[in-house]
XYZ file of C-alpha atoms in Angstrom:
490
model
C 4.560 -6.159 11.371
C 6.678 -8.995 9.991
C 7.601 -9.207 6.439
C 7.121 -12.868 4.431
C 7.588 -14.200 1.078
C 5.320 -13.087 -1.794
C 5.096 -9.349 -0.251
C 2.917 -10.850 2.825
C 2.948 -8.943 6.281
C 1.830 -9.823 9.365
C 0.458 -8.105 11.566
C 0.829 -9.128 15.392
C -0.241 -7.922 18.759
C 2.654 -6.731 21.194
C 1.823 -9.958 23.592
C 2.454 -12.279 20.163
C 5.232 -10.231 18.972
C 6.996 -10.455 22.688
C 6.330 -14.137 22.805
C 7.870 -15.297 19.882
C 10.768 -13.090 19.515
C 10.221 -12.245 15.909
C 12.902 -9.582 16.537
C 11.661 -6.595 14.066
C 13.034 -3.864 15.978
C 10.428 -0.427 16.183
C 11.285 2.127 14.138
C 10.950 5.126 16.617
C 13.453 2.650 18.895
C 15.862 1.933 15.724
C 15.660 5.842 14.881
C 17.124 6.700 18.448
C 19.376 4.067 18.680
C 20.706 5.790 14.794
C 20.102 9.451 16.285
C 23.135 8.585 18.455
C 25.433 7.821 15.975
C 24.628 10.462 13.467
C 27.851 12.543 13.178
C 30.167 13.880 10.262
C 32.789 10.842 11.238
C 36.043 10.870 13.154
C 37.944 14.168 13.598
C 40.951 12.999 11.118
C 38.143 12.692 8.628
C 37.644 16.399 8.389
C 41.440 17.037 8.747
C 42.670 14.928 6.329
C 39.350 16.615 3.765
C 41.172 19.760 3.727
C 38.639 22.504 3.847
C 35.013 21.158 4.935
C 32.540 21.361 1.631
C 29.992 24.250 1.227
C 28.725 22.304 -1.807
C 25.045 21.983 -1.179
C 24.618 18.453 -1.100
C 27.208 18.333 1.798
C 24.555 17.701 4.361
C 23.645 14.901 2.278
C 26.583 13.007 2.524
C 26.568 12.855 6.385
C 25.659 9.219 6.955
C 25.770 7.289 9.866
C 29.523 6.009 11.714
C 27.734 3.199 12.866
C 30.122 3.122 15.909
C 30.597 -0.235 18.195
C 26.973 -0.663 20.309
C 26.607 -3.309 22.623
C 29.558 -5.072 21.738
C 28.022 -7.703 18.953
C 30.340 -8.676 16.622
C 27.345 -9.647 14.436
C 25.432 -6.585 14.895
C 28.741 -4.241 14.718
C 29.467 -6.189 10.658
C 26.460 -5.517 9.778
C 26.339 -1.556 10.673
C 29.639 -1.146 9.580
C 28.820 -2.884 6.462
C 26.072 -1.051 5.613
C 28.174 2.499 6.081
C 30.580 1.667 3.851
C 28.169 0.316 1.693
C 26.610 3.431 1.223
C 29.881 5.187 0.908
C 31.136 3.140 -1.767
C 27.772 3.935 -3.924
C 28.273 7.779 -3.299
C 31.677 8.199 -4.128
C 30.750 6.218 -7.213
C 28.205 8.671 -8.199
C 30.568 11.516 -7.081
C 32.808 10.154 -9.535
C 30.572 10.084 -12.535
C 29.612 13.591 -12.110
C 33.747 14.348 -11.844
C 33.298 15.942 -8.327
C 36.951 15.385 -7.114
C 36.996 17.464 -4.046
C 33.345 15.122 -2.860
C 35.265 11.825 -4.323
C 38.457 12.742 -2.348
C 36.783 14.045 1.327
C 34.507 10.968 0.743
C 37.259 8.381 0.276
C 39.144 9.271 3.097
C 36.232 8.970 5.244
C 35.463 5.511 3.484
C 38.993 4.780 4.684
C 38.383 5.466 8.174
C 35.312 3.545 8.211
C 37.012 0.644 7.073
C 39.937 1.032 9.164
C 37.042 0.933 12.423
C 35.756 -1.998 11.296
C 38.330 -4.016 10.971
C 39.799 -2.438 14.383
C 36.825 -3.170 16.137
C 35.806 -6.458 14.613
C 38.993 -7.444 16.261
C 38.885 -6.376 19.513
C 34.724 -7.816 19.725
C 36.064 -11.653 17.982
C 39.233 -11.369 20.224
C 40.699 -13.313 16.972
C 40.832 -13.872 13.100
C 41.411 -16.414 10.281
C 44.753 -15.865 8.021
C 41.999 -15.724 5.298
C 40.745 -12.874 6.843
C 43.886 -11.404 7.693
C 44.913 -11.219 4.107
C 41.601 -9.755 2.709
C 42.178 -7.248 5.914
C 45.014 -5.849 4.090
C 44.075 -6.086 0.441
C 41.110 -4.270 1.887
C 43.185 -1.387 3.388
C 45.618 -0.754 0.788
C 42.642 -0.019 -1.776
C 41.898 1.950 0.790
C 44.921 3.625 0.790
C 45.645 3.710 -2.933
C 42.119 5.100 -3.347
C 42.846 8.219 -0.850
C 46.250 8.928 -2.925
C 44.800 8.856 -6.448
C 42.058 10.994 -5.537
C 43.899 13.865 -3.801
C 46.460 13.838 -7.115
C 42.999 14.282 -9.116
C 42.766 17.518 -7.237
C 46.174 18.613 -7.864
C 45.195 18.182 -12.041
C 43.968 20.767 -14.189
C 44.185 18.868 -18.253
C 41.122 17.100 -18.444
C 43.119 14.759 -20.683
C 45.090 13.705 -17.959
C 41.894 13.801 -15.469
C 40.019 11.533 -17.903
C 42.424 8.563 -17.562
C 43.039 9.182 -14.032
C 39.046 8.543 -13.450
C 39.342 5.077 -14.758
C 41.935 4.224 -12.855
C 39.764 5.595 -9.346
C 36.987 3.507 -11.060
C 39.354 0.400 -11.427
C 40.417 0.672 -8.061
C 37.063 1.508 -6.284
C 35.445 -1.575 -8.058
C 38.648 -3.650 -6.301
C 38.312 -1.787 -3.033
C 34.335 -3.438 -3.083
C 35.420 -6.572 -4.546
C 37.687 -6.865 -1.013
C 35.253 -5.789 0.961
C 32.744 -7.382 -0.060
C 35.253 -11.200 0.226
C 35.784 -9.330 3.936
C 32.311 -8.994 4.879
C 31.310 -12.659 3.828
C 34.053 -14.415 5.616
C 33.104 -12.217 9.112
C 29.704 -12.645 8.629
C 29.798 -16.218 7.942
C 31.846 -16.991 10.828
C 29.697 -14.878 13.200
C 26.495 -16.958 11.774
C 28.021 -20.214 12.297
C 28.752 -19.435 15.539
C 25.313 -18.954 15.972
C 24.563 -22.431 14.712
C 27.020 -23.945 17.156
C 25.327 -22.077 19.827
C 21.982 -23.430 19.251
C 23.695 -26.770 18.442
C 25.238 -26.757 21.628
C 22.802 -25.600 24.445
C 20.611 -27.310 26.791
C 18.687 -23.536 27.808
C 15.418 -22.935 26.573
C 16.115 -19.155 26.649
C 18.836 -19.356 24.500
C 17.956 -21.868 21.980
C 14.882 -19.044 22.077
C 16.833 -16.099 21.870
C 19.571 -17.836 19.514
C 16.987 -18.600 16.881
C 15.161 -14.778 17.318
C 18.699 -13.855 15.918
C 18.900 -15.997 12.950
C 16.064 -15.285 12.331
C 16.329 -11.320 12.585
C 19.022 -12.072 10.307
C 17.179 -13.204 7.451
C 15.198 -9.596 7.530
C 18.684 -8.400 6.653
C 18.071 -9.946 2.788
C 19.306 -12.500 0.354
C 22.911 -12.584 1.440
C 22.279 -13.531 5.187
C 19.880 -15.916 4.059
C 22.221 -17.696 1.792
C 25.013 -17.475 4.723
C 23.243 -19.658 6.959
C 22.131 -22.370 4.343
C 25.831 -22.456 3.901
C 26.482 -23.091 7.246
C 23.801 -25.829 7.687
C 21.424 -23.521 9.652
C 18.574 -24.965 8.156
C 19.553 -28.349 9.034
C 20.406 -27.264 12.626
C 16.213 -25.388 12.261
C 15.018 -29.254 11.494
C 16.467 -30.248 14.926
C 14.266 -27.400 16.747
C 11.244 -28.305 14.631
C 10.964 -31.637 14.914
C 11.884 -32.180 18.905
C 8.187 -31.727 20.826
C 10.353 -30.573 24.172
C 10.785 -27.153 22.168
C 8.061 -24.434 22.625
C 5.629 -23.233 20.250
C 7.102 -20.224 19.951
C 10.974 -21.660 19.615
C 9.360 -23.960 16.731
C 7.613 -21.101 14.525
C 10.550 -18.911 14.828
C 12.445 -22.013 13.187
C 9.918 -22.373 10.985
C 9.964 -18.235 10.247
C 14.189 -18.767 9.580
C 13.210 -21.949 6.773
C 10.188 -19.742 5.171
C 12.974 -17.166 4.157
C 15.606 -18.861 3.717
C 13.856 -21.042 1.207
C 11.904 -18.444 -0.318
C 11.295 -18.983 -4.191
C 12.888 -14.555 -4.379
C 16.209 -15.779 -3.828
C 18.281 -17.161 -6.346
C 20.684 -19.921 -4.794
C 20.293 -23.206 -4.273
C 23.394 -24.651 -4.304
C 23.625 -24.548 -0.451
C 20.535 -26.034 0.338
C 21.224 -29.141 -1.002
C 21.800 -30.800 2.855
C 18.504 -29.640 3.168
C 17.209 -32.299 1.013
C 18.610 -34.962 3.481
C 16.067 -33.642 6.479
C 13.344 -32.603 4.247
C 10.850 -35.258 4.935
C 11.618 -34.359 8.752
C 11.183 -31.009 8.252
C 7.552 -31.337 5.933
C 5.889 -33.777 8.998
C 6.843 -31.224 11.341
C 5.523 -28.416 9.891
C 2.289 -29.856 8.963
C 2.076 -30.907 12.618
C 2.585 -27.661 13.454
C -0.211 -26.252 11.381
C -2.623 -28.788 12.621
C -1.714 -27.619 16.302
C -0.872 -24.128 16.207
C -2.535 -22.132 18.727
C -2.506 -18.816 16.846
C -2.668 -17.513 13.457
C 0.910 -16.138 13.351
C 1.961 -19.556 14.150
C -0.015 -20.911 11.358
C 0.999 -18.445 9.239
C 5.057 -18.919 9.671
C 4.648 -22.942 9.357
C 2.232 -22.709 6.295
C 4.873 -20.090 4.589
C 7.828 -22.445 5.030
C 5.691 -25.334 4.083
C 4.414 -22.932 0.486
C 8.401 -22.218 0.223
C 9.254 -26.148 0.164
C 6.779 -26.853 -2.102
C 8.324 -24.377 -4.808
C 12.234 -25.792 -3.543
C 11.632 -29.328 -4.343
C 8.448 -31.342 -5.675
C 8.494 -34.700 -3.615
C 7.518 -32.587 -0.770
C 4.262 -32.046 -3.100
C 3.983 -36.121 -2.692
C 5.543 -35.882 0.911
C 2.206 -33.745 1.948
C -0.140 -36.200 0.393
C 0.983 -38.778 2.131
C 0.886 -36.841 5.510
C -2.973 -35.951 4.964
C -1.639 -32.347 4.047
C -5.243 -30.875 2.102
C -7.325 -32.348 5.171
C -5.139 -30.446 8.007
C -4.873 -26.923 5.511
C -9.072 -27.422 4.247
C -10.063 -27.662 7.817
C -7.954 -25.208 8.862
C -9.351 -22.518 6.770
C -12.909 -23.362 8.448
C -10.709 -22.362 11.930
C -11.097 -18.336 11.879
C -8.372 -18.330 15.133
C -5.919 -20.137 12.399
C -6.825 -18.721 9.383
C -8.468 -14.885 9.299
C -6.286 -13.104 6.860
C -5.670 -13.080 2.759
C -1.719 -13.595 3.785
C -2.382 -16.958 5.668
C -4.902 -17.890 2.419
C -2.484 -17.214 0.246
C 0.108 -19.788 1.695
C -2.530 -22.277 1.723
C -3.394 -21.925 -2.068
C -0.198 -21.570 -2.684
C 0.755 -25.321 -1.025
C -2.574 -26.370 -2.949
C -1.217 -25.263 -6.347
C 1.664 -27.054 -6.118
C 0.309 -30.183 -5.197
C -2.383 -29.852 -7.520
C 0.332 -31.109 -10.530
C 0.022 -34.126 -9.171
C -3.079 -36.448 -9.814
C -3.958 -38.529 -6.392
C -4.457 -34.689 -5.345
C -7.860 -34.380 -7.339
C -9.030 -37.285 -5.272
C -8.182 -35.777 -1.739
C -9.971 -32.201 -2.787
C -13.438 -33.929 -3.568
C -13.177 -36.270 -0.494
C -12.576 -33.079 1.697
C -14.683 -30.982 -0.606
C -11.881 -28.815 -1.504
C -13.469 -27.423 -4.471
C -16.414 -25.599 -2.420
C -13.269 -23.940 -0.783
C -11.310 -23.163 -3.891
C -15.106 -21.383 -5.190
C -14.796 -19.016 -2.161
C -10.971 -18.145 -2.395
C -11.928 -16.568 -6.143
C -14.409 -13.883 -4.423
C -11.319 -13.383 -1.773
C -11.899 -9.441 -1.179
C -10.038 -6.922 1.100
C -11.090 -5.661 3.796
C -9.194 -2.567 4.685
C -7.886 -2.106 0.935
C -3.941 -1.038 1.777
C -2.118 -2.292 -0.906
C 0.026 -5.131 0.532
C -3.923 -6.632 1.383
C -5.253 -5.556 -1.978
C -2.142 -7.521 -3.562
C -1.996 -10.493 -1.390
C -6.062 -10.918 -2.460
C -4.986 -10.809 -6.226
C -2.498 -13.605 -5.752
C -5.811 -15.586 -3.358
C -6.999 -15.302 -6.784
C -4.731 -15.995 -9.100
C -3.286 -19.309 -7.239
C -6.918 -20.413 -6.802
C -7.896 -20.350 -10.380
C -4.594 -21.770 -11.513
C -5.516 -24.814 -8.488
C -9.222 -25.216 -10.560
C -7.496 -25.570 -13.883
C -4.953 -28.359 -12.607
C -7.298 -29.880 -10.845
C -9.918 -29.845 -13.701
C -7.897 -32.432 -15.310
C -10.307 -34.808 -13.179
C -13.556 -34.694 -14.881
C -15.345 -35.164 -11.403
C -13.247 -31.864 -10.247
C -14.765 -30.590 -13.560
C -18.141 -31.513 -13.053
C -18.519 -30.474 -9.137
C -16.539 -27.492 -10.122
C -19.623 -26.415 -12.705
C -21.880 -27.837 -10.081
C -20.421 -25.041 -7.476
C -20.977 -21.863 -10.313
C -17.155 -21.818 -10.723
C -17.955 -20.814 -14.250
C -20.461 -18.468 -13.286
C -17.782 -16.158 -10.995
C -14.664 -17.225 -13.506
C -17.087 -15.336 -16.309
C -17.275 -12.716 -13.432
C -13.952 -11.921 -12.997
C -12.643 -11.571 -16.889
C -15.488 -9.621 -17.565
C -15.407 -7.299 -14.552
C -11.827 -5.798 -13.859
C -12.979 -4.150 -10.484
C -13.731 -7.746 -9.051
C -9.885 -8.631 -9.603
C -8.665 -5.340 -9.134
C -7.504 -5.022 -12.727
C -5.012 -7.394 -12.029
C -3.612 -9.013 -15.373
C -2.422 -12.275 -13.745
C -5.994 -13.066 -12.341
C -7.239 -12.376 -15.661
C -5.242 -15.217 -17.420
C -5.319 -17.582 -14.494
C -9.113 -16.850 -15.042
C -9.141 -17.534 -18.740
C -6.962 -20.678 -18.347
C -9.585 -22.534 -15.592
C -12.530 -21.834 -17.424
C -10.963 -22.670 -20.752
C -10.398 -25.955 -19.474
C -13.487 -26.186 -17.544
C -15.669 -25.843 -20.712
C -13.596 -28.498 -22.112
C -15.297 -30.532 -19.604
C -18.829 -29.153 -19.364
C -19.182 -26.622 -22.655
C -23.094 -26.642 -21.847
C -22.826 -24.063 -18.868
C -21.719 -21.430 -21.240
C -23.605 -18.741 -23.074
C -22.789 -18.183 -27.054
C -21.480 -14.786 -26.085
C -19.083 -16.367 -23.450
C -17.978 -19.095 -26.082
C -17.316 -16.271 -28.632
C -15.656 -14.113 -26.840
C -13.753 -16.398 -23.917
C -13.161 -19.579 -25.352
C -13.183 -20.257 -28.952
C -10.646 -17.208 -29.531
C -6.807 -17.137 -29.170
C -6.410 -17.134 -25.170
C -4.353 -13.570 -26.322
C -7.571 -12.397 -27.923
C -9.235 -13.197 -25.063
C -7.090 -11.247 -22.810
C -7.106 -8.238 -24.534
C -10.540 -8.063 -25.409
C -11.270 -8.707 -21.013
C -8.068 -6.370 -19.955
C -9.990 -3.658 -22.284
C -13.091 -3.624 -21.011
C -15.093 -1.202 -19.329
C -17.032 -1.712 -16.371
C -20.407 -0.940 -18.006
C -20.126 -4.199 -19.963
C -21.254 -6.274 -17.175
């Protein structure tokens, strides 16, 4: 199952999974990988602690050493990283509840932890930047400091004097992060350009493949990753893959997999993605070729996700997609059940036609490719097996497809076939009936909003009731009157 923007998952069949190397590692085979590393920490850990806790929550504190695997320096930063992490949040909430002897053990063993990385980070890179080498030992004297003023806490008895001695373990944990963190991003950054230069570089399917899997596994690791390889011009190095035909299927989606998060609307830079802007007609052509093509519905579903995240980034690719016959390829492709079958895959495509609904030559291109008879069916969008990531991604079918009607109802022949189709009818339907849109809020004023401006356009479908109740009030009247309805109403 592969996570995508707007809380979508995907789910894929081992064959599709193994194929396109979407790298999200099984959790039974990620637990025993962990199991092997669970331990209470190197020996001098417990020998520098003193006596070993009996507090209750000492168990609880055991957290994995995330010692060197296969050698990775990539995969070695970002274990490491997430130990000490973890560390530096429990000794901070060891030190609001003034547990020295906890604070002390656990700062020690945050030393040690960062005293491994940095060990083995350089034995796996073989060799470091004077940048780093500096951070590397602002790094390890917080370290240091930290392990001194906490076992001098122990030694104090005057709460007075324990008071101001907590600040200043406060002060110096937030620096010992603040180093860390400045440590972390220059490894990690030159670990992920490396990466680029590798793909860059090579002539070998398999690794331009495998390569790609890893930036791409990457991005599952959050925000931070992402925005580490827009710095480093990964995207721009992803427009290479996607728009050179020699390049698998497979090779291409998992580029296009790598732009749909790293341009997802959740994250909040854009400062590095820029360059992007430079390749972004490039990139647009080749993912709607790529939708128009794709063999599966995971590959449809990765190219029409980066394709929805562009059209948030930047709104010339709106006009880009016109101009490339984008609503014919996505309204025929939701008529293609072995492309389209799921509420996540709809979802992308509303989203896209949304966006490019602002603009007006799109009004023309829905009613030539009768887009509205499409739009009509994406408002009764129901679950099938009713989990909640389904139930949620049907709620946003709905939502973006109601918001499409009311930007496209601008066009009074969008209007008109719109009315034509019973639009009204089921937009009635779903403010008046909470179970048909799941009680969702968001549908309910999307809702509104389209048929608001629909009976702007054709007030003669309407029943006084409706008028009196939807349209002539506040649109806040509206909504609470709808969001407090019961179902015996209808």
């Amino acid at each position: 199952m592969m996570a995508l923007p707007g809380g979508c998952h995907l789910d894929s069949t081992p064959e599709q999974s193994q194929r396109l190397h979407l790298m999200q590692v099984d959790s039974v085979q990620r637990w025993m990988e962990d199991l092997k590393l669970m331990t209470e920490c190197e020996c001098m850990c417990v020998l520098q602690a003193k006596p070993i806790s009996l507090e209750e929550d000492a168990q609880g504190d055991l957290i994995l050493a995330g010692g060197p695997g296969s050698g990775d320096p990539l995969q070695l930063l970002l274990k490491r990283g997430w130990v000490i992490s973890t560390e530096l949040r429990r000794i901070g909430q060891k030190l609001t509840q003034e547990r020295w002897a906890r604070v002390h053990s656990m700062s020690v063993r945050l030393t040690c932890h960062a005293r491994s990385m940095v060990s083995e980070y350089s034995t796996a890179s073989r060799s470091a930047s004077p940048e780093m080498g500096q951070v590397e030992k602002l790094l390890m004297a917080q370290c240091s400091e930290l392990s001194a003023i906490t076992e001098r806490c122990l030694q104090v008895e005057n709460e007075h004097v324990l008071k101001s001695m907590k600040a200043c373990v406060s002060e110096t944990l937030s620096t010992l992060g603040q180093h860390f963190g400045q440590l972390l991003e220059l490894a990690l950054t030159r670990e992920v350009q490396a990466l680029v230069k590798k793909i860059d570089a090579s002539d070998s399917i398999y690794t331009m493949e495998s390569t790609t899997g890893n930036l791409f596994s990457l991005t599952q690791e959050g925000a931070p990753l992402c925005r580490i390889i827009a710095k480093v011009d990964g995207v721009l190095c992803l427009a290479d893959i996607l728009t050179d035909d020699s390049h698998s299927e497979a090779t291409r989606a998992e580029a296009a997999a790598v732009v749909a998060q790293v341009t997802s609307p959740h994250l909040t830079f854009t400062q590095h993605l820029s360059s992007f802007l430079e390749s972004m007609e490039e990139i647009v052509t080749a993912l709607i070729k790529l939708c128009q093509e794709a063999s599966s519905g995971e590959v449809f579903l990765l190219a029409s996700a980066a394709l929805a995240n562009i059209t948030f980034f930047d709104s010339v690719a709106c006009e880009m997609l016109l101009q490339l016959n984008a609503v014919r390829v996505l309204l025929e492709a939701c008529g293609d059940k072995q492309r389209v079958d799921t509420p996540y895959t709809r979802d992308q495509i509303v989203t896209i036609l949304a966006n490019m609904s602002v603009l007006e030559q799109c009004a023309s291109d829905i009613i030539q490719e009768n887009g509205v008879e499409l739009i009509m069916g994406l408002l009764s969008e129901k679950p099938r097996s009713g989990t909640p990531a389904e139930v949620a991604a049907c709620e946003r079918v709905q939502q973006k497809a109601a918001v499409t009607l009311a930007r496209l109802s601008r066009d009074p022949e969008v209007a008109r076939e719109a009315v034509r189709l019973s639009c009204m009818s089921r937009l009635i339907e779903l403010c008046r009936s909470p179970s048909e849109r799941n009680s969702s809020d968001a549908v309910l004023v999307a809702c509104l909003a389209a048929l608001r401006r629909l009976a702007g356009v054709c007030p003669e479908g309407l029943q006084d009731s409706d008028l009196q109740q939807l349209i002539q009030p506040r649109l806040v009247d509206s909504f609470l009157l709808c969001s407090n309805m019961e179902e015996s109403f209808v």
